[in-house]
Tab-separated table of C-alpha atoms in Angstrom:
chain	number	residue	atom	x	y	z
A	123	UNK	CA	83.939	62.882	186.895
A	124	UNK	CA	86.929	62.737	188.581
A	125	UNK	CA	89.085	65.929	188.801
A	126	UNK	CA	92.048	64.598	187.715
A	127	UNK	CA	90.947	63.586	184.185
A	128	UNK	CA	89.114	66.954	184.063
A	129	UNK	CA	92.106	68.876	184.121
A	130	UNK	CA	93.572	66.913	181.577
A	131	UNK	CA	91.061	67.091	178.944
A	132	UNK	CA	91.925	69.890	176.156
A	133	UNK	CA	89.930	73.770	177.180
A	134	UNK	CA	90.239	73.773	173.096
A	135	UNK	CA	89.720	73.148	169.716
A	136	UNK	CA	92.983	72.442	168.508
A	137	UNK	CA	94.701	72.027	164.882
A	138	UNK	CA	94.423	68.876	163.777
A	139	UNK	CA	97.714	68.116	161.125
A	140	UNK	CA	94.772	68.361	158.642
A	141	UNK	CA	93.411	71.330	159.104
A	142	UNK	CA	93.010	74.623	160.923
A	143	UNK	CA	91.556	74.942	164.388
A	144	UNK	CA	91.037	77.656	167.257
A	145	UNK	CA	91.587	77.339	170.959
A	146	UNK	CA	90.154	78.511	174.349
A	147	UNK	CA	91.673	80.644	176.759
A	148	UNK	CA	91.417	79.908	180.409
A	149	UNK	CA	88.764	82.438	180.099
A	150	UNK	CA	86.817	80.461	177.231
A	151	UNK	CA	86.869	82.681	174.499
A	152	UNK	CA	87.805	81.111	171.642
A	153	UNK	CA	92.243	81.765	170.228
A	154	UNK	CA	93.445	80.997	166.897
A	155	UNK	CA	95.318	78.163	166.988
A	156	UNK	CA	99.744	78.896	166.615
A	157	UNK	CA	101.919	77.831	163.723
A	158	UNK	CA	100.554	76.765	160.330
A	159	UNK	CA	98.516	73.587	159.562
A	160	UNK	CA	100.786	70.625	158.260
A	161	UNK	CA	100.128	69.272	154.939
A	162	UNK	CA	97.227	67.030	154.276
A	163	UNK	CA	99.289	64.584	152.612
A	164	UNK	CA	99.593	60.891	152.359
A	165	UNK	CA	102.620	59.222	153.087
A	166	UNK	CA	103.443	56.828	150.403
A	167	UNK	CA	106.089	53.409	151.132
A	168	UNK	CA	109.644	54.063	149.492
A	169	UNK	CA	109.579	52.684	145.735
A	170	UNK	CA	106.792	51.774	143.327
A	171	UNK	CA	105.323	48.526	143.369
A	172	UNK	CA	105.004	46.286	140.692
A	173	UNK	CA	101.824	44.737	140.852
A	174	UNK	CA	101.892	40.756	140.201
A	175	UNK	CA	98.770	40.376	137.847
A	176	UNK	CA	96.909	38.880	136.204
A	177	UNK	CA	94.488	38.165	140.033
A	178	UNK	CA	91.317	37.060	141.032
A	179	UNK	CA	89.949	38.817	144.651
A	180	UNK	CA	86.727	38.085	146.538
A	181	UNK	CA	84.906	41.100	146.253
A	182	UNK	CA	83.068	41.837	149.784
A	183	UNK	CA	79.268	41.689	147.870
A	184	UNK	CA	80.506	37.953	147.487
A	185	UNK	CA	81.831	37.587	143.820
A	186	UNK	CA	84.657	36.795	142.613
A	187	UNK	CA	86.993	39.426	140.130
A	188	UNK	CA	89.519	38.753	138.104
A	189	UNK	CA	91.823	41.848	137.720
A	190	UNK	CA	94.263	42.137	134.755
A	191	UNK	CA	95.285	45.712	134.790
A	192	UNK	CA	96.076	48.247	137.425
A	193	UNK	CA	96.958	50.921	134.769
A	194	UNK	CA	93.787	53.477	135.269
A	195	UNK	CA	92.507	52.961	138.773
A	196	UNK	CA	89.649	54.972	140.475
A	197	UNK	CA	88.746	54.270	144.041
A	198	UNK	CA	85.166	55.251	145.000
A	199	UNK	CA	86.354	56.899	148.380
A	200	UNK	CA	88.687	58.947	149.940
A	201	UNK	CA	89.506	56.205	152.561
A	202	UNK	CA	90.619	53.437	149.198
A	203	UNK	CA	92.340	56.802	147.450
A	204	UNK	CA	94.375	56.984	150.730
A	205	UNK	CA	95.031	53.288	150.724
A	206	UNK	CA	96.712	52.977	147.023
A	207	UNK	CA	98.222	56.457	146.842
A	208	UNK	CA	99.938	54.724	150.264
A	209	UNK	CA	100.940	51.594	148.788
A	210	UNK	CA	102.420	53.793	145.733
A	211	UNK	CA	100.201	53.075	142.890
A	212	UNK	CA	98.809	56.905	143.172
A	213	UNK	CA	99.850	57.416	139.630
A	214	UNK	CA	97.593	54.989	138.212
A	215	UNK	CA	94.695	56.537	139.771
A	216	UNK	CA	92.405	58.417	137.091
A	217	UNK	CA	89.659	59.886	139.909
A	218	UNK	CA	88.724	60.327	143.389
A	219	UNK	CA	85.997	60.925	145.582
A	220	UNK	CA	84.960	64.124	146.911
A	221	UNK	CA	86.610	62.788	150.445
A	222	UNK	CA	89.819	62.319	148.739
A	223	UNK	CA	91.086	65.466	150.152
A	224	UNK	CA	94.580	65.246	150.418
A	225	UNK	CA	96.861	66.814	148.195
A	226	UNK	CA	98.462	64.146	145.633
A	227	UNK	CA	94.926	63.581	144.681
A	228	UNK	CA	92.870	66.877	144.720
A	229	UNK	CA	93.941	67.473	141.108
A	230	UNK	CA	91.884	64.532	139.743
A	231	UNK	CA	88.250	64.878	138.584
A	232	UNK	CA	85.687	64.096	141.212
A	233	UNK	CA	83.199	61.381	139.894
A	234	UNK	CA	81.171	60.686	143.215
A	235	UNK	CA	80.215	62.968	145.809
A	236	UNK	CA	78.570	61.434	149.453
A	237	UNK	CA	78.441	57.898	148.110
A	238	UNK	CA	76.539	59.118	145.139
A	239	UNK	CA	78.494	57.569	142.380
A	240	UNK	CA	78.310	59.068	138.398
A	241	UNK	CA	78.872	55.980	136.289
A	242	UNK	CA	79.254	58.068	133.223
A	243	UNK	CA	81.929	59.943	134.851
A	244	UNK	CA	83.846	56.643	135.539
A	245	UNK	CA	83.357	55.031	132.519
A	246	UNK	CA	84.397	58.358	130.865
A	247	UNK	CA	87.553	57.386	132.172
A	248	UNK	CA	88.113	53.683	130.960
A	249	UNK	CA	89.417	52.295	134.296
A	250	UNK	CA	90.643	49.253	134.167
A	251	UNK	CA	89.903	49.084	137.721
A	252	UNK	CA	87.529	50.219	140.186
A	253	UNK	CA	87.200	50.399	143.644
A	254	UNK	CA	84.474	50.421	146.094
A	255	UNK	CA	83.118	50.347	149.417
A	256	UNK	CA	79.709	48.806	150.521
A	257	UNK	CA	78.354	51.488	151.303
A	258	UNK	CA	79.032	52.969	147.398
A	259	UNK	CA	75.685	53.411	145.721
A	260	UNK	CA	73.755	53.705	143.497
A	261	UNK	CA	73.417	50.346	143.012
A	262	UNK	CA	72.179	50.848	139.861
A	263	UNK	CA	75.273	53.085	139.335
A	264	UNK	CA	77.493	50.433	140.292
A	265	UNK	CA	75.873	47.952	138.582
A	266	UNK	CA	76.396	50.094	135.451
A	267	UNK	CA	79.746	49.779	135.593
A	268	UNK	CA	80.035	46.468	136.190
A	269	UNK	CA	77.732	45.467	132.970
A	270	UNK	CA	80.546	47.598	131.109
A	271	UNK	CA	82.859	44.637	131.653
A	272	UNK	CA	84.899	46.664	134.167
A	273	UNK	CA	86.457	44.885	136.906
A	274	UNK	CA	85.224	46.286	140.415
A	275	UNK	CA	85.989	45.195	143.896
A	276	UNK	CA	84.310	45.944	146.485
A	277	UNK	CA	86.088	46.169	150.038
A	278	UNK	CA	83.748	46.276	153.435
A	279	UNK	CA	83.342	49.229	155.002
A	280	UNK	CA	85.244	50.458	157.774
A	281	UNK	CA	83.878	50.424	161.455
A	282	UNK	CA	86.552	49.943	164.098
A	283	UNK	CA	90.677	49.560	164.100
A	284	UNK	CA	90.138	46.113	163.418
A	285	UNK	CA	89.247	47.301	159.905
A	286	UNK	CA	92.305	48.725	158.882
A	287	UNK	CA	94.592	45.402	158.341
A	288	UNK	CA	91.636	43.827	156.513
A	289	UNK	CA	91.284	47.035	154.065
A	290	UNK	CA	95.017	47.392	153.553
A	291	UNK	CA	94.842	43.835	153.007
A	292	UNK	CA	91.783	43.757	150.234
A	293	UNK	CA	92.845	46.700	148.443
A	294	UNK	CA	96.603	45.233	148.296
A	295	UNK	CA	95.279	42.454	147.021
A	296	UNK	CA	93.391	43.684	144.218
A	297	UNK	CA	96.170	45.549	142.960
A	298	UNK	CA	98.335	42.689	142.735
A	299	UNK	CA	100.749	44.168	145.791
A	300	UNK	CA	100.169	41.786	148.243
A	301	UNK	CA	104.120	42.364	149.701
A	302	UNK	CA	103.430	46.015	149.844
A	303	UNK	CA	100.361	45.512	151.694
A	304	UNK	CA	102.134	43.494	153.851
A	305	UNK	CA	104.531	46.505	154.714
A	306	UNK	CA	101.522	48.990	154.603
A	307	UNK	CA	99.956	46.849	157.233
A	308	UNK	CA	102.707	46.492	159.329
A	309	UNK	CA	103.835	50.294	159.612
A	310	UNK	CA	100.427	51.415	160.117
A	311	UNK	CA	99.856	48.850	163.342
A	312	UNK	CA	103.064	49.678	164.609
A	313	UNK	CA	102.430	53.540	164.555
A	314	UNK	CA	98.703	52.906	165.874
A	315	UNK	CA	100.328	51.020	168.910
A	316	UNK	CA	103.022	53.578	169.494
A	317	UNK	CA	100.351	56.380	169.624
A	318	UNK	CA	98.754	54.302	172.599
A	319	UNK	CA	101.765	53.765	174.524
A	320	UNK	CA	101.559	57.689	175.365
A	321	UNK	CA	97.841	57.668	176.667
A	322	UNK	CA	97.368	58.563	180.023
A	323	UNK	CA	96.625	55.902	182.345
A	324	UNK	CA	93.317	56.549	184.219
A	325	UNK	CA	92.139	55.815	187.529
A	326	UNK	CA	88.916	53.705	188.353
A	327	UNK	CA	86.790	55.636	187.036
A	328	UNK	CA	88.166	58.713	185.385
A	329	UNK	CA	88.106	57.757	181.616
A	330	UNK	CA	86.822	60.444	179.971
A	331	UNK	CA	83.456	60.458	178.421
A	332	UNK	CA	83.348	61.560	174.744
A	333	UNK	CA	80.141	62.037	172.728
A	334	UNK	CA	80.547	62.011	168.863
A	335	UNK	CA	78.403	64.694	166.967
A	336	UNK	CA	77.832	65.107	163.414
A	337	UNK	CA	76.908	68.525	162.674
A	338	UNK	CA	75.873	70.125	159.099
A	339	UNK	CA	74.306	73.553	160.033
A	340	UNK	CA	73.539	74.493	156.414
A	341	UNK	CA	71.041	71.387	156.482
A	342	UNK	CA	70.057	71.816	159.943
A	343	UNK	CA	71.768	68.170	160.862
A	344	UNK	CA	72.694	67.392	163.826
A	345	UNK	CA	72.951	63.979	164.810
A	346	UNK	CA	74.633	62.203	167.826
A	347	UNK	CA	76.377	59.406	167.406
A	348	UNK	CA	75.894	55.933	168.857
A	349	UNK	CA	77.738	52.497	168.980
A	350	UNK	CA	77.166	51.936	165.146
A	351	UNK	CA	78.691	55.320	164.492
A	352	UNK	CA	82.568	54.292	163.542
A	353	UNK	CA	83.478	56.852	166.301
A	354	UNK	CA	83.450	53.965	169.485
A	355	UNK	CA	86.562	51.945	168.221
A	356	UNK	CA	88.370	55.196	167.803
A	357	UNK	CA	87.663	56.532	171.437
A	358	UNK	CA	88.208	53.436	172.671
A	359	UNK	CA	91.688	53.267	171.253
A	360	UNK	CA	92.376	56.701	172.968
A	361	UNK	CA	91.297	55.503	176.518
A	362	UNK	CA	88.149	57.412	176.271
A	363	UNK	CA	84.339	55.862	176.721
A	364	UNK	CA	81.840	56.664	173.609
A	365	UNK	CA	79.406	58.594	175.700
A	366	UNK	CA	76.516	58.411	173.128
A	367	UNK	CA	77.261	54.073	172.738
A	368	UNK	CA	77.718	53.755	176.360
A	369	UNK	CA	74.462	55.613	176.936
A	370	UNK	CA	72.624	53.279	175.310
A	371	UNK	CA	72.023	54.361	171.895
A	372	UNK	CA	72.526	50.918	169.350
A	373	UNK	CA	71.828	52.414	165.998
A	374	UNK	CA	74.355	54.815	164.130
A	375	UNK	CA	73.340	58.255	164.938
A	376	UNK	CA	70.245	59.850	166.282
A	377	UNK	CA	68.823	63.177	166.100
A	378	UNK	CA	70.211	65.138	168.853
A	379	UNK	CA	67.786	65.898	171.949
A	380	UNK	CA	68.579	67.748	175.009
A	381	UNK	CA	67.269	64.271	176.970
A	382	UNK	CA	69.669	62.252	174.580
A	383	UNK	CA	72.776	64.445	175.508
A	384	UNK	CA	71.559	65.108	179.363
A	385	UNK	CA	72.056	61.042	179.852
A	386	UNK	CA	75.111	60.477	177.267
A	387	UNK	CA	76.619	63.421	179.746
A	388	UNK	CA	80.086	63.988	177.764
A	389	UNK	CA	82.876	65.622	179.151
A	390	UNK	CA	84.085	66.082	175.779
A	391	UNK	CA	82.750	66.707	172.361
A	392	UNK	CA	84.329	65.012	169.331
A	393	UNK	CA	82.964	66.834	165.712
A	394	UNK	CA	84.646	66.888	162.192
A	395	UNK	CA	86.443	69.968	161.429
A	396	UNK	CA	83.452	71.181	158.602
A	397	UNK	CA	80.661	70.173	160.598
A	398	UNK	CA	82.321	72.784	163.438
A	399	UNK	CA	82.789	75.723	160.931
A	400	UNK	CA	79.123	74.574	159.535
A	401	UNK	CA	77.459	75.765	163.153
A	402	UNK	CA	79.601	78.597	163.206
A	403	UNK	CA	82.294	77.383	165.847
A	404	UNK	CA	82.561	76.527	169.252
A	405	UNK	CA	79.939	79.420	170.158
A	406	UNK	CA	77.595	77.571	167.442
A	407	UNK	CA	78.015	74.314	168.746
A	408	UNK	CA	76.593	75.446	172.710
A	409	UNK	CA	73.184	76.903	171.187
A	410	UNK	CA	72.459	73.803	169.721
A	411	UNK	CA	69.578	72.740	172.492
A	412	UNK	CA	71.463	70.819	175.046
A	413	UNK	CA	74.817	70.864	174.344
A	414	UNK	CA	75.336	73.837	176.851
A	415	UNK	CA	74.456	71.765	179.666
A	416	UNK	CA	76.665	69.100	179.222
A	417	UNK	CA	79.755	69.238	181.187
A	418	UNK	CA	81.320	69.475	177.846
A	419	UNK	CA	79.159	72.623	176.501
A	420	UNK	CA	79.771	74.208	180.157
A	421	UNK	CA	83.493	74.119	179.815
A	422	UNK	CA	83.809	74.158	175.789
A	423	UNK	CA	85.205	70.893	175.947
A	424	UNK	CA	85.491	70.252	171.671
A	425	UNK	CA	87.953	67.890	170.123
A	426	UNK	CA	87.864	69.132	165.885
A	427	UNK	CA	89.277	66.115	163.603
A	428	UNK	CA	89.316	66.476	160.055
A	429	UNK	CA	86.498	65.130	158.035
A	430	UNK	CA	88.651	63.728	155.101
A	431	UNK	CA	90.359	61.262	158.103
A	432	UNK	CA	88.249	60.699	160.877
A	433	UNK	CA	86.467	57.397	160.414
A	434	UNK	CA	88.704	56.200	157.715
A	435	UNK	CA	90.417	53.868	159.639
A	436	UNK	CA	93.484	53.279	156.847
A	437	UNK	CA	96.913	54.358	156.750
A	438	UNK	CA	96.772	57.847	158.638
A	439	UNK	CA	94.768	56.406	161.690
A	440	UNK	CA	97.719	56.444	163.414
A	441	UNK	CA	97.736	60.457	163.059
A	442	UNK	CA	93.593	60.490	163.625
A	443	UNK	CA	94.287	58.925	166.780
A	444	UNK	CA	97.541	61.329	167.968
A	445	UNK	CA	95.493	64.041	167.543
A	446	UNK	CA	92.444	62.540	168.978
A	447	UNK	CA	95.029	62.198	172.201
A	448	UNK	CA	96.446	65.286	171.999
A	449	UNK	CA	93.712	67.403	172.126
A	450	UNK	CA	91.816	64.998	175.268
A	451	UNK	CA	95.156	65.221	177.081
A	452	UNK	CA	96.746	68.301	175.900
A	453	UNK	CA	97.187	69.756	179.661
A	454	UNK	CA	99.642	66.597	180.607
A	455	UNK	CA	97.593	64.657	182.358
């Protein structure tokens, strides 16, 4: 790869506005990172919404829910937590998922950990509403809490930036705020486009080649992503090419081979923030088999984004994809 480009990817692993990090030295041995980590917070609009009710949504499994109450709400992942503590409703919510990490909501009981959803635990709750993804299961658990007469709408999952005005846009409508959605919709294009306007331009050429891994040490997981991963859209975005998708992997993630990673060749590696501290670090990361021999392992190339924001694609992209930037560019170039 070009030198240019090269020189312009980040030597580190950087903080992320989410979380801690640690960088390299010229040298490659591994720095804490200066200055504290900023607050992982959501950013709600100004005022409180009133929601216009009673509504009926299509839910994305194809039915169609009437909602007549916003007054106990629990979302059924961190990503529709971070959506209607954004569009100011985060008072009615009752319960989160274990990915609803940031602070207005890690006070609330946790009734569903990894898409594994306790229907008692909701129900325990009386929502009047419920929010899911596609991806939520059980089925059987969801199901349950449907035959309870609770209203729940389910929103499709997020897979690219394209998702994020169509989430902000379901949720919003559910809760009987289409206006605020509106706004919510709006701000978050507007700051997703002004983070672009600062990429680098690259030559023919020079794009940087990013491979997405998803590490869990204690589990012995490691997986590298392809183009169903979530992680192409976001690379993309940042002027980058999803090494792991462009070398032709079609399904989500794969196990991680030394072959797999010789011919994805990254330049960079792009983990979440646990999955890092779960191989013990940057020094970790290069004994997995194969990842030293990437241009990326050779020159500890690793780009750290939180796990609580990453593939989200909602309200904080816009920050997901600064620091995404940041840390590919960080030298200037």
């Amino acid at each position: 790869m070009a030198g240019r480009v090269l020189a312009a990817l980040a030597l580190t692993l950087v903080a992320t506005g989410c979380g801690g990090g640690a960088t390299a030295s010229p040298d490659g041995k591994d720095t804490a990172a200066s200055g504290s980590a900023a607050a992982d917070r959501v950013e709600p609009l100004e005022g409180t919404p009133k929601p216009e009710l009673p509504v009926t949504v299509d839910s994305a499994d194809g039915r169609r829910v009437a909602v007549t109450s916003t007054d106990r709400i629990v979302p059924l992942s961190g990503s529709l937590s971070e959506i209607v503590f954004t569009l100011g409703l985060g008072k009615q919510v009752v319960a989160r998922d274990v990915t609803a990490t940031f602070e207005q909501a890690d006070s609330l009981p946790v009734v569903t950990r990894g898409h594994d959803v306790s229907a008692e635990s909701v129900l325990s709750l009386k929502p009047t509403l419920v929010l899911a993804d596609t991806t939520t299961g059980p089925a059987e658990a969801v199901a349950q809490i449907r035959d309870a007469g609770v209203p729940l709408v389910t929103v499709k999952a997020a897979k690219s930036l394209a998702d994020v005005g169509t989430r902000i846009d379901a949720v919003a409508a559910a809760l009987g705020v289409r206006a605020a959605g509106d706004e919510l919709k709006k701000r978050t294009e507007s700051r997703i486009a002004a983070v672009q306007k600062d990429i680098p331009e690259p030559g023919e050429g020079e794009k940087p080649r990013v491979a997405f891994l998803y590490l869990r040490g204690s589990a012995s997981v490691y997986l590298l992503g392809g183009s169903e991963s979530g992680a192409a859209s976001l690379l993309e975005a940042a002027g980058a090419v999803d090494a792991g998708k462009e070398s032709g992997l079609r399904k989500d993630f794969t196990a991680i081979t030394s072959e797999a990673l010789a011919k994805a060749a990254p330049d960079a590696i792009l983990v979440m923030t646990k999955g890092l501290q779960s191989v013990n670090g940057v020094d970790g990361l290069v004994k997995i088999p194969g990842v030293a021999q990437t241009p990326a392992g050779m020159d500890r190339r690793v780009v750290s984004i939180d796990d609580g924001v990453l593939l989200n694609y909602g309200p904080r992209t816009d920050q997901v994809l600064a620091s995404l930037v940041d840390q590919l560019y960080a030298n200037g170039g």
